[in-house]
C-alpha cells in the first residue's frame, strides 16, 4: 500500500502512527503518498490500493471529511483513445482533507503551484486557488443522484471514480496533442534547393500554418524566418537520410531542407506538415486541447484566416490570451464556443476583419455595445448563453445574414432584429417565449425562416388582417399551443408543429408544400384555399375522424400519413389519387377499402391495425407499382388475386400479413407476386404450405411463418436460393426443413415445434450464423450432429436435465422467456439479464439493456449489475435507496467504456415483501433511457417505467434546456442522443444523468405477467396489445418470441428485445398457520389438492426451454438470441396419503417468519413411488407410515412445494387411480437429491465447455464468466436446477427425449406392502379418501378450472 508521509496533527487530522516522525506541513492536511498500481484495462486504480484503518476511522468521525486522489502529470490521461496498457505508473498522492480545504492549502502542503481537474477523461482545467476539491467531488456525486452524505463520502474514496473525475498536481498533456499544437527542435537546416548553402544547426518550429527557422542557434531573439506552408509542398530529400524539404506556395516560393536525427521525428514532422500544406485556406484547429492561451509561435502565422479554439479554457489577460487575438491581421473566422468565458472579450470587437464569430455556450449575460464595430460580420452564433436582450448597436451589422440566439433566456423576439435587413432567419429555439406576435414578424420583411421550437408558446396573436408574404418556413415544435391560426402567412411553404396540444389548425394553402402536425389532439385541420403545391402531409397520432376534404383535392400530394387516428373509412378520392405514392392509414378503425377502378401510382400502403376483413379485389391489378404492403393486425380471411391474366405484372416485394385469419387458401394467391423478397404470415391459421406454390417464390429472402399450425415446411424451399432468414417458431413442425443447403441462409428459428431429428448434409453453409431449436421436447441430437453445428456462431438447443446432487430448485412463482432479434442491422446491441433464483433463492432479477449503436455497454451491464444489486441490498432495505445506488455504482463501474458510450437500462427486482404483511412479494422496477416494463394486472397493462427522452418527458427536456445544452433539430442532446438519462455517456454530464426512475408495487394474485422491452418494441406495440398478445400463451419463451415477431411485422427494422416473466403468486396459494389454516393432528391426513392452470408444456420444463448454446466464437454481429423458458410445468398431484405429527406454527415461502426479518425457505421431503395410486407426495415428518416399506427414494428440497400454485395444462390427462405405470429409471433406483441454495445467474442452461466451468457458480459474475455467450454477448448461465414434480409425473410417460423408462420393473423399484399390514394400510387409505370434503371432479367435466391448493403436510 505504500508509506504514509507523516504530517502535523491538526483539529481535522487523523491520529499519527507512533512510528512516523511528523514534519510540519502548512494547513494541517494529511497526505498519503503511495506507489499505486493501475488497472491495465481501465487506467483506474486497482481495488487493492486503499488507505488504512486509521484514515478510515478519521473519515467516519465527520461526513465533511474525505480524500482527494492527486495524480502526477506523467500519468497517461484516461481517455478512450489512450492505450492504457502502456500507461506508466506514477506516485499517487492521497490527500485527506475536508470540504472546506481550498486548492491553495493543498498546493502549499504539496509544494505545487496549482491543481488541475479533469472530468470524464476529457479536458483538463486549472483550479482557482479558492476552489475546494473535495466539495467539487461531493457536488458531482450529489448531482449524479447520491443523497446520503455517508454514502457520498464512501463513493468519494473509491479510486474507480477517477474515470469520471480526477485531480492532477501538474497539467497532463498527451504527445499527439503537443504535436498538433507545436513541433520544435534544433536540427540541421539548409536554405534553398541548390547546394550552395551549407547545413547549419538552427531552432525549427512548426506551429499553425508556418515553418519558423531561427537565424541563430538556440536563440529566438534574432531574426525568425517564416515559411508559409498552406498550399505548399513537403518532399523527401533522397540524398540525405531522414530529411524533408519544406516549400511555400507561389511564384516566389522558398524552400528549407531539415534533417532529423531519428525516423520517429521525421515521421512526426512529415505527418503534421502534410496536414498543413493540404489546406486550401489558412485554418488552425486547436479545439479540445485544454488551452488557456494561444501558443506564442502561432502569432508568426500572420496568414491565419480561420482559428478554432472551441472547447478550451481560454483566459483574457494572459500573454497569449483572448485580448491578443487582434494581432491576427487577416483573421476572418473565430470559434470560441464552450470556453466558459463568463464575460464577453471586448477586445474581440477590434478584429474588424471578422466575418464569422462563434461564442456559443460561454455563459454570457449581456453583450457589449462595441459589438457594433464588427461591420464585416456575417455569421454570429450566441447559442447556449443566458442572454435576455440584445444591444441596439447590433443593428449596425448590416451584413449579418445568420444570427443564432437559441437556448438563451429571451422572453420575446428582440426588436433590433428589424434593423438587420440581411438576416433571413430568426433562430430562437429553446428560449422562454410564451406569446408569438405575428405583427412583429410582419415588420421583419427580410425574415423567411422562423425557428421557435422548444419554447413555451401558448398563444399566437394576429394584430391585423394584413398578410405576411415573406415567411416561408415556420418551426413551432414542442410548445404548448392548443389552437394555431397561421392563415395570414400566405407564403408559408413548410410548417412543423409536432408535439403540441393542438385541437384545431388553420393555414393558408397558397404556397403550402409540406405540413408536419404529428402528436397533437387535432380534430380539425383547415387549409384554404386547396393547397395545389402540397406534396407531403403528416397528421399521425391525432384525433381525426376523417381525411380532410382539401387533402383529397390536393393534386400533387405524394405522401399522406394519417395513422393513429379515428378514421373509419378512406375516401375514394385519396386511394385513387394519381399523385399519391405513399399512404399510411394504420392504427385506425377502417372497415373496408374502396374498390379501385383505374390504375394508381401507389407504391407504399400501410393499413395495419384496422378491422379489415378483405382487401379490394382490384388492389393488385390496379396498383401495379405497389412495392410495400403491410396489412398486419386485421381480420383478413383471404387475399385478392394478383392479376387477371396468366402473366403477373406485380412488383410487390415486401408483404406483411401477420396476425390475421388467413388460411391455406391464400397461399396460391402469393404465386402472383414473383418478386416477393419479404413475406410475413405469422400468427394466422395456416396448416399447410403447398410445395408447388413455394417453389415459385424464387426471390424470397425472408420468410416468417411462426405462430401457425404447420406440420412441415415444403421441400421446395430449397429452390429459394436467396433465402437468408426463416422464422417458423410455435408451429407443429416435426420434420426439419431442407434449408441447410441454401447458399445464403443466415438465421433459422424453429423453436417451440415438434422436431425429433435433423438430417444434415455433409457440409453446412458458411453463412449460417444462428440456429434456434429450443422448445422441441423430443429432439435428440447426436454427437456427430453437434460437431457439424460447431461452426455456427449461435446454436440454441434444450439442455437435458441431469440428476445431480448440486441443483437449485427453479422457482415455481415465476418463469421467464427471452427473445432478441437484430432486425436489419448487422449487430445486436441489446442484452438481457435473467435470474429466477437470486439472493439465496428468495427473489428474482430481470433486466434489459439497450446500447442503441454500441454493444459493449449492454454486455458490461449484463455481467455486473446483478452483483451490484446483491451488494446494495445488503446495505439497505429501502427499495429507492438500493435501486438508485445500484444504477449509480453500475454507472461508475463502466469505467472508460462509459465515458463516450451510453446505454438504456431496466432492472426489475422481485423480493419477499416484509413491510406489507398482506402481500407475499413486491416488485421494484428502476430504469433509465427508453427500456420499459409493463405489469399485467387483471388483464390490464400497468406501466412501471418512465421514458427518459426529450420527446416524451417535458420536465427532463426543461432540465436539459436550463443547463444550456444544445438540442439539435433531430431532438438530440448535443446531437448525440435523445435520452436524458443513461448509464454511461459521462462526457455529456450534467445533461445526461444516471439517476433512475423507481416504482414499487406489491404483487397480488391479479398480477399475471411482466413484460420487459426495449425502445423498438414499445414503438411498434402498445401496452394493451402486448399484454393481450401473450396472456394466453402458455410458454414464456414462445410469448417473448411472439412479441418480437409482432414488432418486426409491424415495421420494426432495428434491434428488438422482449422478456416475458410469468407470475404465479397468490394469497390463496398460502397454507401457513398465519392465515388461519390449521394443520391436521397426528391422526389426520392431508387433503387432496390439484395445482391449477399450469403452463402448457410446450417446452421442456424445470430446465425446460432452457437454451444451450454451442458457440464456435464470440460474434459481434448476430441476428437473434433467446433464453428459454424456465417455467416449471406443474402437473396434478392427487391422492396424497400420509400421517402428520404435531409441530410449531409453519410459514410457507409466501409468508416469511417476521422474527427472522428475512425470507426463509422451509425444507420439505418428498418421496416418489411407482406403486402409489397418484404419484403423491408424502409428508415431511420424520416418522413414516408404520409398516410401509419403501425403496428409499427420498428427495429433500429446500423449498415449500406444498403451497405452490400453478396453472393446469390444457388437455392434461389425469393419472388414473392405482396406476402401476413404470417409474423412470433414474428415480426408481432410489437416488437422493440434496438441493442447495445458491445464486444462479439466469434461468437458462448452457452446455458446459468443460467440467471446471460447470463447478464454478459462486456468484452471478462468476457464472457469467463461464457461460456461453449469445450472439449479442448475452450470457446464459450454467444451470443445474431440476423440477422434481415434473420428473415424478412425466417420467413414466416419456419414451424418448430426456428420460427413457425401463421395459421391465426391477424388484427393488417397487413399493412393497407386507401381507400382515395390507389391511391396515387399506383402512388408512379409506379413511383418507373419506376425509375429503368432496370428490375430485373429472377433468373432462370441468367447465371452468377450479383453483385448489395442496395443504402443508
PDB file of C-alpha atoms in Angstrom, residues 44-125:
ATOM      1  CA  UNK A  44      -8.084   3.351 -12.883  1.00  0.00           C
ATOM      2  CA  UNK A  45      -6.712   2.385  -9.511  1.00  0.00           C
ATOM      3  CA  UNK A  46      -6.823  -1.234  -8.567  1.00  0.00           C
ATOM      4  CA  UNK A  47      -9.204  -2.057  -5.737  1.00  0.00           C
ATOM      5  CA  UNK A  48      -6.319  -3.422  -3.690  1.00  0.00           C
ATOM      6  CA  UNK A  49      -4.972   0.102  -3.378  1.00  0.00           C
ATOM      7  CA  UNK A  50      -6.752   1.509  -0.348  1.00  0.00           C
ATOM      8  CA  UNK A  51      -5.738   3.523   2.636  1.00  0.00           C
ATOM      9  CA  UNK A  52      -5.531   2.048   6.098  1.00  0.00           C
ATOM     10  CA  UNK A  53      -7.878   1.708   9.027  1.00  0.00           C
ATOM     11  CA  UNK A  54      -6.568   4.829  10.780  1.00  0.00           C
ATOM     12  CA  UNK A  55      -7.588   7.024   7.900  1.00  0.00           C
ATOM     13  CA  UNK A  56     -10.981   5.326   7.681  1.00  0.00           C
ATOM     14  CA  UNK A  57     -11.617   5.913  11.366  1.00  0.00           C
ATOM     15  CA  UNK A  58     -10.788   9.560  10.868  1.00  0.00           C
ATOM     16  CA  UNK A  59     -13.225   9.841   7.964  1.00  0.00           C
ATOM     17  CA  UNK A  60     -16.073   8.243   9.897  1.00  0.00           C
ATOM     18  CA  UNK A  61     -15.976  10.960  12.522  1.00  0.00           C
ATOM     19  CA  UNK A  62     -17.348  13.602  10.136  1.00  0.00           C
ATOM     20  CA  UNK A  63     -19.076  13.255   6.770  1.00  0.00           C
ATOM     21  CA  UNK A  64     -17.470  16.501   5.670  1.00  0.00           C
ATOM     22  CA  UNK A  65     -14.117  14.796   5.668  1.00  0.00           C
ATOM     23  CA  UNK A  66     -12.793  12.893   2.732  1.00  0.00           C
ATOM     24  CA  UNK A  67      -9.845  12.274   0.461  1.00  0.00           C
ATOM     25  CA  UNK A  68      -8.672  13.510  -2.910  1.00  0.00           C
ATOM     26  CA  UNK A  69      -6.556  11.364  -5.207  1.00  0.00           C
ATOM     27  CA  UNK A  70      -3.856  13.527  -6.722  1.00  0.00           C
ATOM     28  CA  UNK A  71      -2.276  12.172  -9.896  1.00  0.00           C
ATOM     29  CA  UNK A  72       1.083  13.038 -11.343  1.00  0.00           C
ATOM     30  CA  UNK A  73       1.499  14.724 -14.699  1.00  0.00           C
ATOM     31  CA  UNK A  74       3.271  11.743 -16.232  1.00  0.00           C
ATOM     32  CA  UNK A  75       0.204   9.594 -15.808  1.00  0.00           C
ATOM     33  CA  UNK A  76      -1.469   8.996 -19.158  1.00  0.00           C
ATOM     34  CA  UNK A  77      -4.876  10.630 -19.223  1.00  0.00           C
ATOM     35  CA  UNK A  78      -7.878   8.359 -19.051  1.00  0.00           C
ATOM     36  CA  UNK A  79      -9.412   8.857 -22.435  1.00  0.00           C
ATOM     37  CA  UNK A  80     -10.983   6.352 -24.673  1.00  0.00           C
ATOM     38  CA  UNK A  81      -8.287   6.782 -27.261  1.00  0.00           C
ATOM     39  CA  UNK A  82      -5.431   6.103 -24.866  1.00  0.00           C
ATOM     40  CA  UNK A  83      -3.748   2.745 -24.890  1.00  0.00           C
ATOM     41  CA  UNK A  84      -3.799   2.353 -21.154  1.00  0.00           C
ATOM     42  CA  UNK A  85      -1.856  -0.886 -21.277  1.00  0.00           C
ATOM     43  CA  UNK A  86       1.274   1.166 -21.902  1.00  0.00           C
ATOM     44  CA  UNK A  87       0.480   3.877 -19.397  1.00  0.00           C
ATOM     45  CA  UNK A  88       3.162   4.445 -16.847  1.00  0.00           C
ATOM     46  CA  UNK A  89       2.646   4.134 -13.135  1.00  0.00           C
ATOM     47  CA  UNK A  90       3.439   7.156 -11.054  1.00  0.00           C
ATOM     48  CA  UNK A  91       3.383   8.192  -7.438  1.00  0.00           C
ATOM     49  CA  UNK A  92      -0.147   8.870  -6.313  1.00  0.00           C
ATOM     50  CA  UNK A  93      -0.838  11.292  -3.505  1.00  0.00           C
ATOM     51  CA  UNK A  94      -3.918  10.635  -1.419  1.00  0.00           C
ATOM     52  CA  UNK A  95      -4.781  13.876   0.362  1.00  0.00           C
ATOM     53  CA  UNK A  96      -7.065  13.730   3.386  1.00  0.00           C
ATOM     54  CA  UNK A  97      -8.963  16.972   3.717  1.00  0.00           C
ATOM     55  CA  UNK A  98     -12.385  18.456   4.341  1.00  0.00           C
ATOM     56  CA  UNK A  99     -14.951  20.139   2.152  1.00  0.00           C
ATOM     57  CA  UNK A 100     -13.586  23.489   3.342  1.00  0.00           C
ATOM     58  CA  UNK A 101      -9.994  22.809   2.276  1.00  0.00           C
ATOM     59  CA  UNK A 102      -9.114  25.119  -0.657  1.00  0.00           C
ATOM     60  CA  UNK A 103      -6.732  24.429  -3.504  1.00  0.00           C
ATOM     61  CA  UNK A 104      -4.225  26.913  -2.136  1.00  0.00           C
ATOM     62  CA  UNK A 105      -3.861  24.938   1.088  1.00  0.00           C
ATOM     63  CA  UNK A 106      -3.350  21.645  -0.724  1.00  0.00           C
ATOM     64  CA  UNK A 107      -0.816  23.235  -3.082  1.00  0.00           C
ATOM     65  CA  UNK A 108       1.084  24.694  -0.157  1.00  0.00           C
ATOM     66  CA  UNK A 109       1.291  21.323   1.511  1.00  0.00           C
ATOM     67  CA  UNK A 110       2.324  19.646  -1.721  1.00  0.00           C
ATOM     68  CA  UNK A 111       4.712  22.310  -2.875  1.00  0.00           C
ATOM     69  CA  UNK A 112       2.832  22.845  -6.124  1.00  0.00           C
ATOM     70  CA  UNK A 113       1.688  25.906  -7.959  1.00  0.00           C
ATOM     71  CA  UNK A 114      -1.813  24.749  -8.822  1.00  0.00           C
ATOM     72  CA  UNK A 115      -4.130  21.765  -9.212  1.00  0.00           C
ATOM     73  CA  UNK A 116      -5.957  20.617 -12.329  1.00  0.00           C
ATOM     74  CA  UNK A 117      -9.338  18.985 -12.701  1.00  0.00           C
ATOM     75  CA  UNK A 118     -10.267  16.510 -15.434  1.00  0.00           C
ATOM     76  CA  UNK A 119     -13.825  15.326 -15.990  1.00  0.00           C
ATOM     77  CA  UNK A 120     -14.606  12.093 -17.824  1.00  0.00           C
ATOM     78  CA  UNK A 121     -11.141  11.746 -19.309  1.00  0.00           C
ATOM     79  CA  UNK A 122     -11.703  14.895 -21.325  1.00  0.00           C
ATOM     80  CA  UNK A 123     -10.471  18.446 -20.867  1.00  0.00           C
ATOM     81  CA  UNK A 124      -8.171  19.491 -18.025  1.00  0.00           C
ATOM     82  CA  UNK A 125      -8.977  22.744 -16.227  1.00  0.00           C
TER      83      UNK A 125
END
